[in-house]
mmCIF file of N, CA and C in Angstrom:
data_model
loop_
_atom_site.group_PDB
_atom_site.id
_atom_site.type_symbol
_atom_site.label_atom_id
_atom_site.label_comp_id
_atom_site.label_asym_id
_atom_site.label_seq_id
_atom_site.Cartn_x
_atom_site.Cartn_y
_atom_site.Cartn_z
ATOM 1 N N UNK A 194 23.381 38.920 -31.448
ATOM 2 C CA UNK A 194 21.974 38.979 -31.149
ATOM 3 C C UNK A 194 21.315 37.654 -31.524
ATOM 4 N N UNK A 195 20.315 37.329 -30.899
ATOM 5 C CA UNK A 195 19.552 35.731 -31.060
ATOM 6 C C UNK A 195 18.543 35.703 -32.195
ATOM 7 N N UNK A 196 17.827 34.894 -32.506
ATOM 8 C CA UNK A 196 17.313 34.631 -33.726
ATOM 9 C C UNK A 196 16.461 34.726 -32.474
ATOM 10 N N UNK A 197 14.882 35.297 -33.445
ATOM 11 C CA UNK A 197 13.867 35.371 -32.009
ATOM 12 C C UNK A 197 13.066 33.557 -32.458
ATOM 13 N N UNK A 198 12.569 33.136 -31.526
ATOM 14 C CA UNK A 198 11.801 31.754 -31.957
ATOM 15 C C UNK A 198 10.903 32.245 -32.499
ATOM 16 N N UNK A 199 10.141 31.098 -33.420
ATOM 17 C CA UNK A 199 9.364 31.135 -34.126
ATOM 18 C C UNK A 199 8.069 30.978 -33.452
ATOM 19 N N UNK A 200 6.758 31.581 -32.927
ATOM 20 C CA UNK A 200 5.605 31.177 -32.435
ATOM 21 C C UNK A 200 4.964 29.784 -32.422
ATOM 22 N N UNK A 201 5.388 29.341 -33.725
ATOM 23 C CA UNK A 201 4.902 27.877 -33.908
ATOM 24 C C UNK A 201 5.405 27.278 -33.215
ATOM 25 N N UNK A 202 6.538 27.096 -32.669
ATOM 26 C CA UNK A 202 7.430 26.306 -32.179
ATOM 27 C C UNK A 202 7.265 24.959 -30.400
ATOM 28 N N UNK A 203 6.365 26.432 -29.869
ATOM 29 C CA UNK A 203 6.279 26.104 -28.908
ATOM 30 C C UNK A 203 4.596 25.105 -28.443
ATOM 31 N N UNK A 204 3.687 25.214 -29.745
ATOM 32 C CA UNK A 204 2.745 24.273 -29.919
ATOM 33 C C UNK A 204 2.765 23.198 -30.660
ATOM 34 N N UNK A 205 3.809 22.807 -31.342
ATOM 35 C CA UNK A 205 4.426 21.907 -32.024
ATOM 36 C C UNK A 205 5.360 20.967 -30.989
ATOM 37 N N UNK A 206 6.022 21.872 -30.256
ATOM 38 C CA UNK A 206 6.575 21.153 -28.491
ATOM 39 C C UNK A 206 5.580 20.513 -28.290
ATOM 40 N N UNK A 207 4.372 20.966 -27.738
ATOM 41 C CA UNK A 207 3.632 20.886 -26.921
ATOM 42 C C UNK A 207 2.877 19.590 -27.886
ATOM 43 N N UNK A 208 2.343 19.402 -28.627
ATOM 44 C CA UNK A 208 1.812 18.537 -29.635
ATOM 45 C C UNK A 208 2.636 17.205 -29.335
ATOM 46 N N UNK A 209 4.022 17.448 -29.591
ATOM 47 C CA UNK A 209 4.761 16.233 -29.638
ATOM 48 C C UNK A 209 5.003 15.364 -28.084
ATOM 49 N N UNK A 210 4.718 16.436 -27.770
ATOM 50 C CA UNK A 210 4.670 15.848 -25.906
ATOM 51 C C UNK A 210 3.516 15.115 -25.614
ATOM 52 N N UNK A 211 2.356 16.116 -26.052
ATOM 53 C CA UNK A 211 1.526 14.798 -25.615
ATOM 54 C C UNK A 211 1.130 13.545 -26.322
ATOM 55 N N UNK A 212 1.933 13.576 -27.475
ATOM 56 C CA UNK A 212 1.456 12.246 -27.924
ATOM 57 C C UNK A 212 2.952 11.092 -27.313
ATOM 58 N N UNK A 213 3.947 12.193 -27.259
ATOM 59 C CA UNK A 213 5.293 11.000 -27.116
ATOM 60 C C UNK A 213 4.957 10.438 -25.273
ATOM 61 N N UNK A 214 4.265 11.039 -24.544
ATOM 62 C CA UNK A 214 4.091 10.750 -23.113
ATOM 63 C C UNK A 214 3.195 9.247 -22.980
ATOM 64 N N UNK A 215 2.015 9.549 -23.826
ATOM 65 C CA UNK A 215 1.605 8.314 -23.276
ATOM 66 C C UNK A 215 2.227 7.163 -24.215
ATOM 67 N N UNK A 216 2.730 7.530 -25.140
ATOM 68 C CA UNK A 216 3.468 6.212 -26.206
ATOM 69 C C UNK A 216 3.880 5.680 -25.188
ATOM 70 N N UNK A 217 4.809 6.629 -24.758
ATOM 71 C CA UNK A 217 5.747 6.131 -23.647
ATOM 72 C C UNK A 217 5.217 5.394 -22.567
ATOM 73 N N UNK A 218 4.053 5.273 -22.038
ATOM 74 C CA UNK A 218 3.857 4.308 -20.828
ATOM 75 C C UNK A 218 3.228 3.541 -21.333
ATOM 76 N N UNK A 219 2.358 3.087 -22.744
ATOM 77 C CA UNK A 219 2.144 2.244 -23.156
ATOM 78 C C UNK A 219 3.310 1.281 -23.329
ATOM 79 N N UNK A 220 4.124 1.818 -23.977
ATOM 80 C CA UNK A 220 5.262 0.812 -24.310
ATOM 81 C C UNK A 220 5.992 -0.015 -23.059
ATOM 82 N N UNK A 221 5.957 1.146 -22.220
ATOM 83 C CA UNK A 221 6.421 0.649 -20.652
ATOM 84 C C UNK A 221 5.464 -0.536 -20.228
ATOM 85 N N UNK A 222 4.772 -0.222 -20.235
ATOM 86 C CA UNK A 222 3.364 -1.574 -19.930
ATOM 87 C C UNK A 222 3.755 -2.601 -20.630
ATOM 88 N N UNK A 223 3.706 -2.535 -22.273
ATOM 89 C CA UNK A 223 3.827 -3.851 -22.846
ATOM 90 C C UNK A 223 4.778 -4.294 -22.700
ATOM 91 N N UNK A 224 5.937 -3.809 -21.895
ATOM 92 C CA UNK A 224 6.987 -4.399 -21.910
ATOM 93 C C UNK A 224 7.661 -4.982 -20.543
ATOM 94 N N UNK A 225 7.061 -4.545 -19.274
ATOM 95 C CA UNK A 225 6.761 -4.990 -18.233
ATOM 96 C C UNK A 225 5.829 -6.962 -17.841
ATOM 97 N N UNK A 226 6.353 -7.151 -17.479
ATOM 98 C CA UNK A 226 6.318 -8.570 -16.696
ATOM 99 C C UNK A 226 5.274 -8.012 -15.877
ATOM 100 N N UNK A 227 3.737 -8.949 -15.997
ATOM 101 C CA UNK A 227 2.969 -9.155 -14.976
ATOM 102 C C UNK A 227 3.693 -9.841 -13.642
ATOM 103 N N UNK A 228 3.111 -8.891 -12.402
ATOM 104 C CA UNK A 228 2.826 -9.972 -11.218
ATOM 105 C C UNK A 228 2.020 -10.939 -11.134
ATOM 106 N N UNK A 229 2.510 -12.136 -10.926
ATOM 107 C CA UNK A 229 1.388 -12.925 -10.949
ATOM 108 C C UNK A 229 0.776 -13.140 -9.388
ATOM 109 N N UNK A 230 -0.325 -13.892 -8.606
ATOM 110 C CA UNK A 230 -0.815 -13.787 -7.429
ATOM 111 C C UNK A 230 0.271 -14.555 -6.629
ATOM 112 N N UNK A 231 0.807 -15.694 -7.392
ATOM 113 C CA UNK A 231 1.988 -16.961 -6.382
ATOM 114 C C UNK A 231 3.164 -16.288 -6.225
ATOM 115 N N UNK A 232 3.496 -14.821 -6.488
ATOM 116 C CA UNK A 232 5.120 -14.495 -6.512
ATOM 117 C C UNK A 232 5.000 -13.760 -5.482
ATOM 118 N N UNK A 233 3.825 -14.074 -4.262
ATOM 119 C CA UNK A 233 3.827 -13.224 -3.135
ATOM 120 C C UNK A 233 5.260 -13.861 -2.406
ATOM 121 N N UNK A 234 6.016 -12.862 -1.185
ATOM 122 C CA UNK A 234 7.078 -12.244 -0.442
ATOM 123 C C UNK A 234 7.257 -13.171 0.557
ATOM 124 N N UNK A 235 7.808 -13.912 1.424
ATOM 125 C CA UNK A 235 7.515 -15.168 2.326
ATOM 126 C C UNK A 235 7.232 -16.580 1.966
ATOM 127 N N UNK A 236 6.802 -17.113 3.294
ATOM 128 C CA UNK A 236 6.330 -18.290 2.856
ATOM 129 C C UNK A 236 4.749 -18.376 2.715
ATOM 130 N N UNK A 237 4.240 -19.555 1.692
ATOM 131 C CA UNK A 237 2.595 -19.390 1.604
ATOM 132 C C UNK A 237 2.417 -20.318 2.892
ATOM 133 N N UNK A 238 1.585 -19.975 3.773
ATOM 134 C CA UNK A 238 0.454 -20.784 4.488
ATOM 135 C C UNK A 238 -0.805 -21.553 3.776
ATOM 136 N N UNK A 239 -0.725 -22.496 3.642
ATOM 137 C CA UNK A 239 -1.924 -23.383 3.374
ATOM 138 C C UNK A 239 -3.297 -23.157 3.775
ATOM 139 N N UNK A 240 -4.424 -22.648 3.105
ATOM 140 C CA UNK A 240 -5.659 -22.078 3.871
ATOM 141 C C UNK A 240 -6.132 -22.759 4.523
ATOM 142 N N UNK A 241 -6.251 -23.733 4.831
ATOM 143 C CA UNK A 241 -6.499 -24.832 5.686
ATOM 144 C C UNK A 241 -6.400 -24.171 7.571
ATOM 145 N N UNK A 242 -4.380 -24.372 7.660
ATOM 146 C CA UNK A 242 -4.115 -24.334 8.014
ATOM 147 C C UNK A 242 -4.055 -22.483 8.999
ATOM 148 N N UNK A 243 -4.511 -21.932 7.714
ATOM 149 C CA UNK A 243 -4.742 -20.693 8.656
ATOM 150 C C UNK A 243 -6.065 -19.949 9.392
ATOM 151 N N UNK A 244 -5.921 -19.229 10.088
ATOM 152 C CA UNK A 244 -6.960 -19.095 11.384
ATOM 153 C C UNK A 244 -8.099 -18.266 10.220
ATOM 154 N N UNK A 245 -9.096 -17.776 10.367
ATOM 155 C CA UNK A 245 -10.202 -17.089 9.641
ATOM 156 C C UNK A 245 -9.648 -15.567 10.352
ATOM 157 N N UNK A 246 -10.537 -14.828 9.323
ATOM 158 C CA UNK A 246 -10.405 -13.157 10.148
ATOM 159 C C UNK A 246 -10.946 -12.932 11.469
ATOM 160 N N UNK A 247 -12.331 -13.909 11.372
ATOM 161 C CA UNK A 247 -12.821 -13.804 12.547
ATOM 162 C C UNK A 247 -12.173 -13.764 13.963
ATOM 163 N N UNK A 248 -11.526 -14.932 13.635
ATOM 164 C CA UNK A 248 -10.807 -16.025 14.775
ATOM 165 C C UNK A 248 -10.329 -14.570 14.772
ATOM 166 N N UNK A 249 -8.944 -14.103 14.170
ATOM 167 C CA UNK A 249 -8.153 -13.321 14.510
ATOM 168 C C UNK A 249 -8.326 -11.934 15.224
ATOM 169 N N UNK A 250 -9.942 -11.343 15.161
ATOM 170 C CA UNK A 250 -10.121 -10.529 15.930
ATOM 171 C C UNK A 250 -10.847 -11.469 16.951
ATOM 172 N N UNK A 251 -11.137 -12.145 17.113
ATOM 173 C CA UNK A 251 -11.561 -12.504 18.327
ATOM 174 C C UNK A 251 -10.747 -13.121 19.215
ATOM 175 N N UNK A 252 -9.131 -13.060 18.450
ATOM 176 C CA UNK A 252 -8.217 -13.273 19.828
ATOM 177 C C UNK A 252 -7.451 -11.938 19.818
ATOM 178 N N UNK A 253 -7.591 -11.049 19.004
ATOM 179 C CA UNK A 253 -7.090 -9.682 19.576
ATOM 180 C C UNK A 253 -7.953 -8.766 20.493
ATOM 181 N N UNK A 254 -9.267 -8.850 20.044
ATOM 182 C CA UNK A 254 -10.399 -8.608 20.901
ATOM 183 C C UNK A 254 -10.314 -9.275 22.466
ATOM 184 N N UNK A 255 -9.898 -10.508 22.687
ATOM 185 C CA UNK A 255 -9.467 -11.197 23.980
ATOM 186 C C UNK A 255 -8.177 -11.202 24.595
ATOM 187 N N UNK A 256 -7.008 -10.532 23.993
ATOM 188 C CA UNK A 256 -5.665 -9.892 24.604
ATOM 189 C C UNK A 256 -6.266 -8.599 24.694
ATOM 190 N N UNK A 257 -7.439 -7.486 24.026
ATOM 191 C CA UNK A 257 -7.178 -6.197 24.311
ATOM 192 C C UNK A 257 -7.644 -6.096 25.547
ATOM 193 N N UNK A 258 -8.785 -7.143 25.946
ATOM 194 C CA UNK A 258 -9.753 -6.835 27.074
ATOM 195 C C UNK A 258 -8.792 -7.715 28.358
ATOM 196 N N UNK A 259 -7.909 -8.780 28.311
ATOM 197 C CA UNK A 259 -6.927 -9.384 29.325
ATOM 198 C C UNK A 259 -6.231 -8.196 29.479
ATOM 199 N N UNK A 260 -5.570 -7.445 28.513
ATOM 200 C CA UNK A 260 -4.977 -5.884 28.634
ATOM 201 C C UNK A 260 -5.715 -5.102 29.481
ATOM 202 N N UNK A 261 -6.905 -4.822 29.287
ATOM 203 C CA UNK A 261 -8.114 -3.829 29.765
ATOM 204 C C UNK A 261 -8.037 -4.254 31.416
ATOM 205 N N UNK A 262 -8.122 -5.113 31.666
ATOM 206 C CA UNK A 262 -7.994 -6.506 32.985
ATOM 207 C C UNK A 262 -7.230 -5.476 33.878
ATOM 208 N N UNK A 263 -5.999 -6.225 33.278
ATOM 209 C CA UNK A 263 -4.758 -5.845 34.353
ATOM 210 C C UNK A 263 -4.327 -4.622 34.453
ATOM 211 N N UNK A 264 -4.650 -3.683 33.532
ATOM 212 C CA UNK A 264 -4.528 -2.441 33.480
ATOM 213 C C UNK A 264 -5.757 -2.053 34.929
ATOM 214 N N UNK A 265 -6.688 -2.462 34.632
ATOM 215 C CA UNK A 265 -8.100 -1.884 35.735
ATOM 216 C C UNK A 265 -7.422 -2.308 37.092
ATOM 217 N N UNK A 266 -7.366 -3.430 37.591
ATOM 218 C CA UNK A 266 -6.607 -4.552 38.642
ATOM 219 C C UNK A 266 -5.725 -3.689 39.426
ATOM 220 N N UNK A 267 -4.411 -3.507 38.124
ATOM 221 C CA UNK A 267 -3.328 -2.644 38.101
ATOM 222 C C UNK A 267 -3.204 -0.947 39.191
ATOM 223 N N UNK A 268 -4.483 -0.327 38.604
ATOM 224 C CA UNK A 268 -4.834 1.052 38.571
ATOM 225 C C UNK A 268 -5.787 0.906 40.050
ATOM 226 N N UNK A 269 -6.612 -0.295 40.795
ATOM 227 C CA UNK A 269 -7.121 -0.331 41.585
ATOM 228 C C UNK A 269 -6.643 -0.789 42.813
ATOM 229 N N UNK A 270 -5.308 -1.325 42.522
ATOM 230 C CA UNK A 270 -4.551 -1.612 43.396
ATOM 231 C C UNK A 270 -3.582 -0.596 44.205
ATOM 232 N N UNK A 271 -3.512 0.545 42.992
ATOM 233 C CA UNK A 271 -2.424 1.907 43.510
ATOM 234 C C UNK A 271 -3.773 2.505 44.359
ATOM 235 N N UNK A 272 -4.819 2.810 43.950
ATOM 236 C CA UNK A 272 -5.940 3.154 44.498
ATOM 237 C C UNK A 272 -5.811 2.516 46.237
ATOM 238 N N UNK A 273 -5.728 1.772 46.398
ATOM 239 C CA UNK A 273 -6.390 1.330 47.204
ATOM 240 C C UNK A 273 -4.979 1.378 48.367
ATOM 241 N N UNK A 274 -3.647 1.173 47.922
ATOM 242 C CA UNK A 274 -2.304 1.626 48.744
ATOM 243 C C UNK A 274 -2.338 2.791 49.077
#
């Protein structure tokens, strides 16, 4: 037959958990290596050298509507066969 647990037991668990949980990601933190901003994935582009956001929708904005174009053109031409 089993020894029954003791009532205490299971808030004394519970106690030690929540203090050992966040120890635990503190320590994880301090012991973790920052990212720094230069250890980005690729190559860097020079800001100079790169287009603005603007620019960039305003040449996707001008392929969607050359799209829009030939699609209409496209669709008015079966029309009209």
């Amino acid at each position: 037959r089993e020894a029954p647990v003791p009532k205490m037991v299971a808030p004394c668990l519970l106690r030690r958990a929540v203090l050992t949980v966040p120890l635990f990601f503190v320590l994880v933190l301090l012991f973790m290596e920052p990212v720094r901003a230069d250890q980005e994935a690729g190559t860097a582009i020079p800001a100079e050298s790169r287009p603005c956001v603007d620019c960039h929708a305003f040449e996707f904005m001008q392929r969607a509507l050359q799209d829009l174009k030939k699609t209409a053109y496209n669709l008015d031409t079966r029309v009209r066969t």
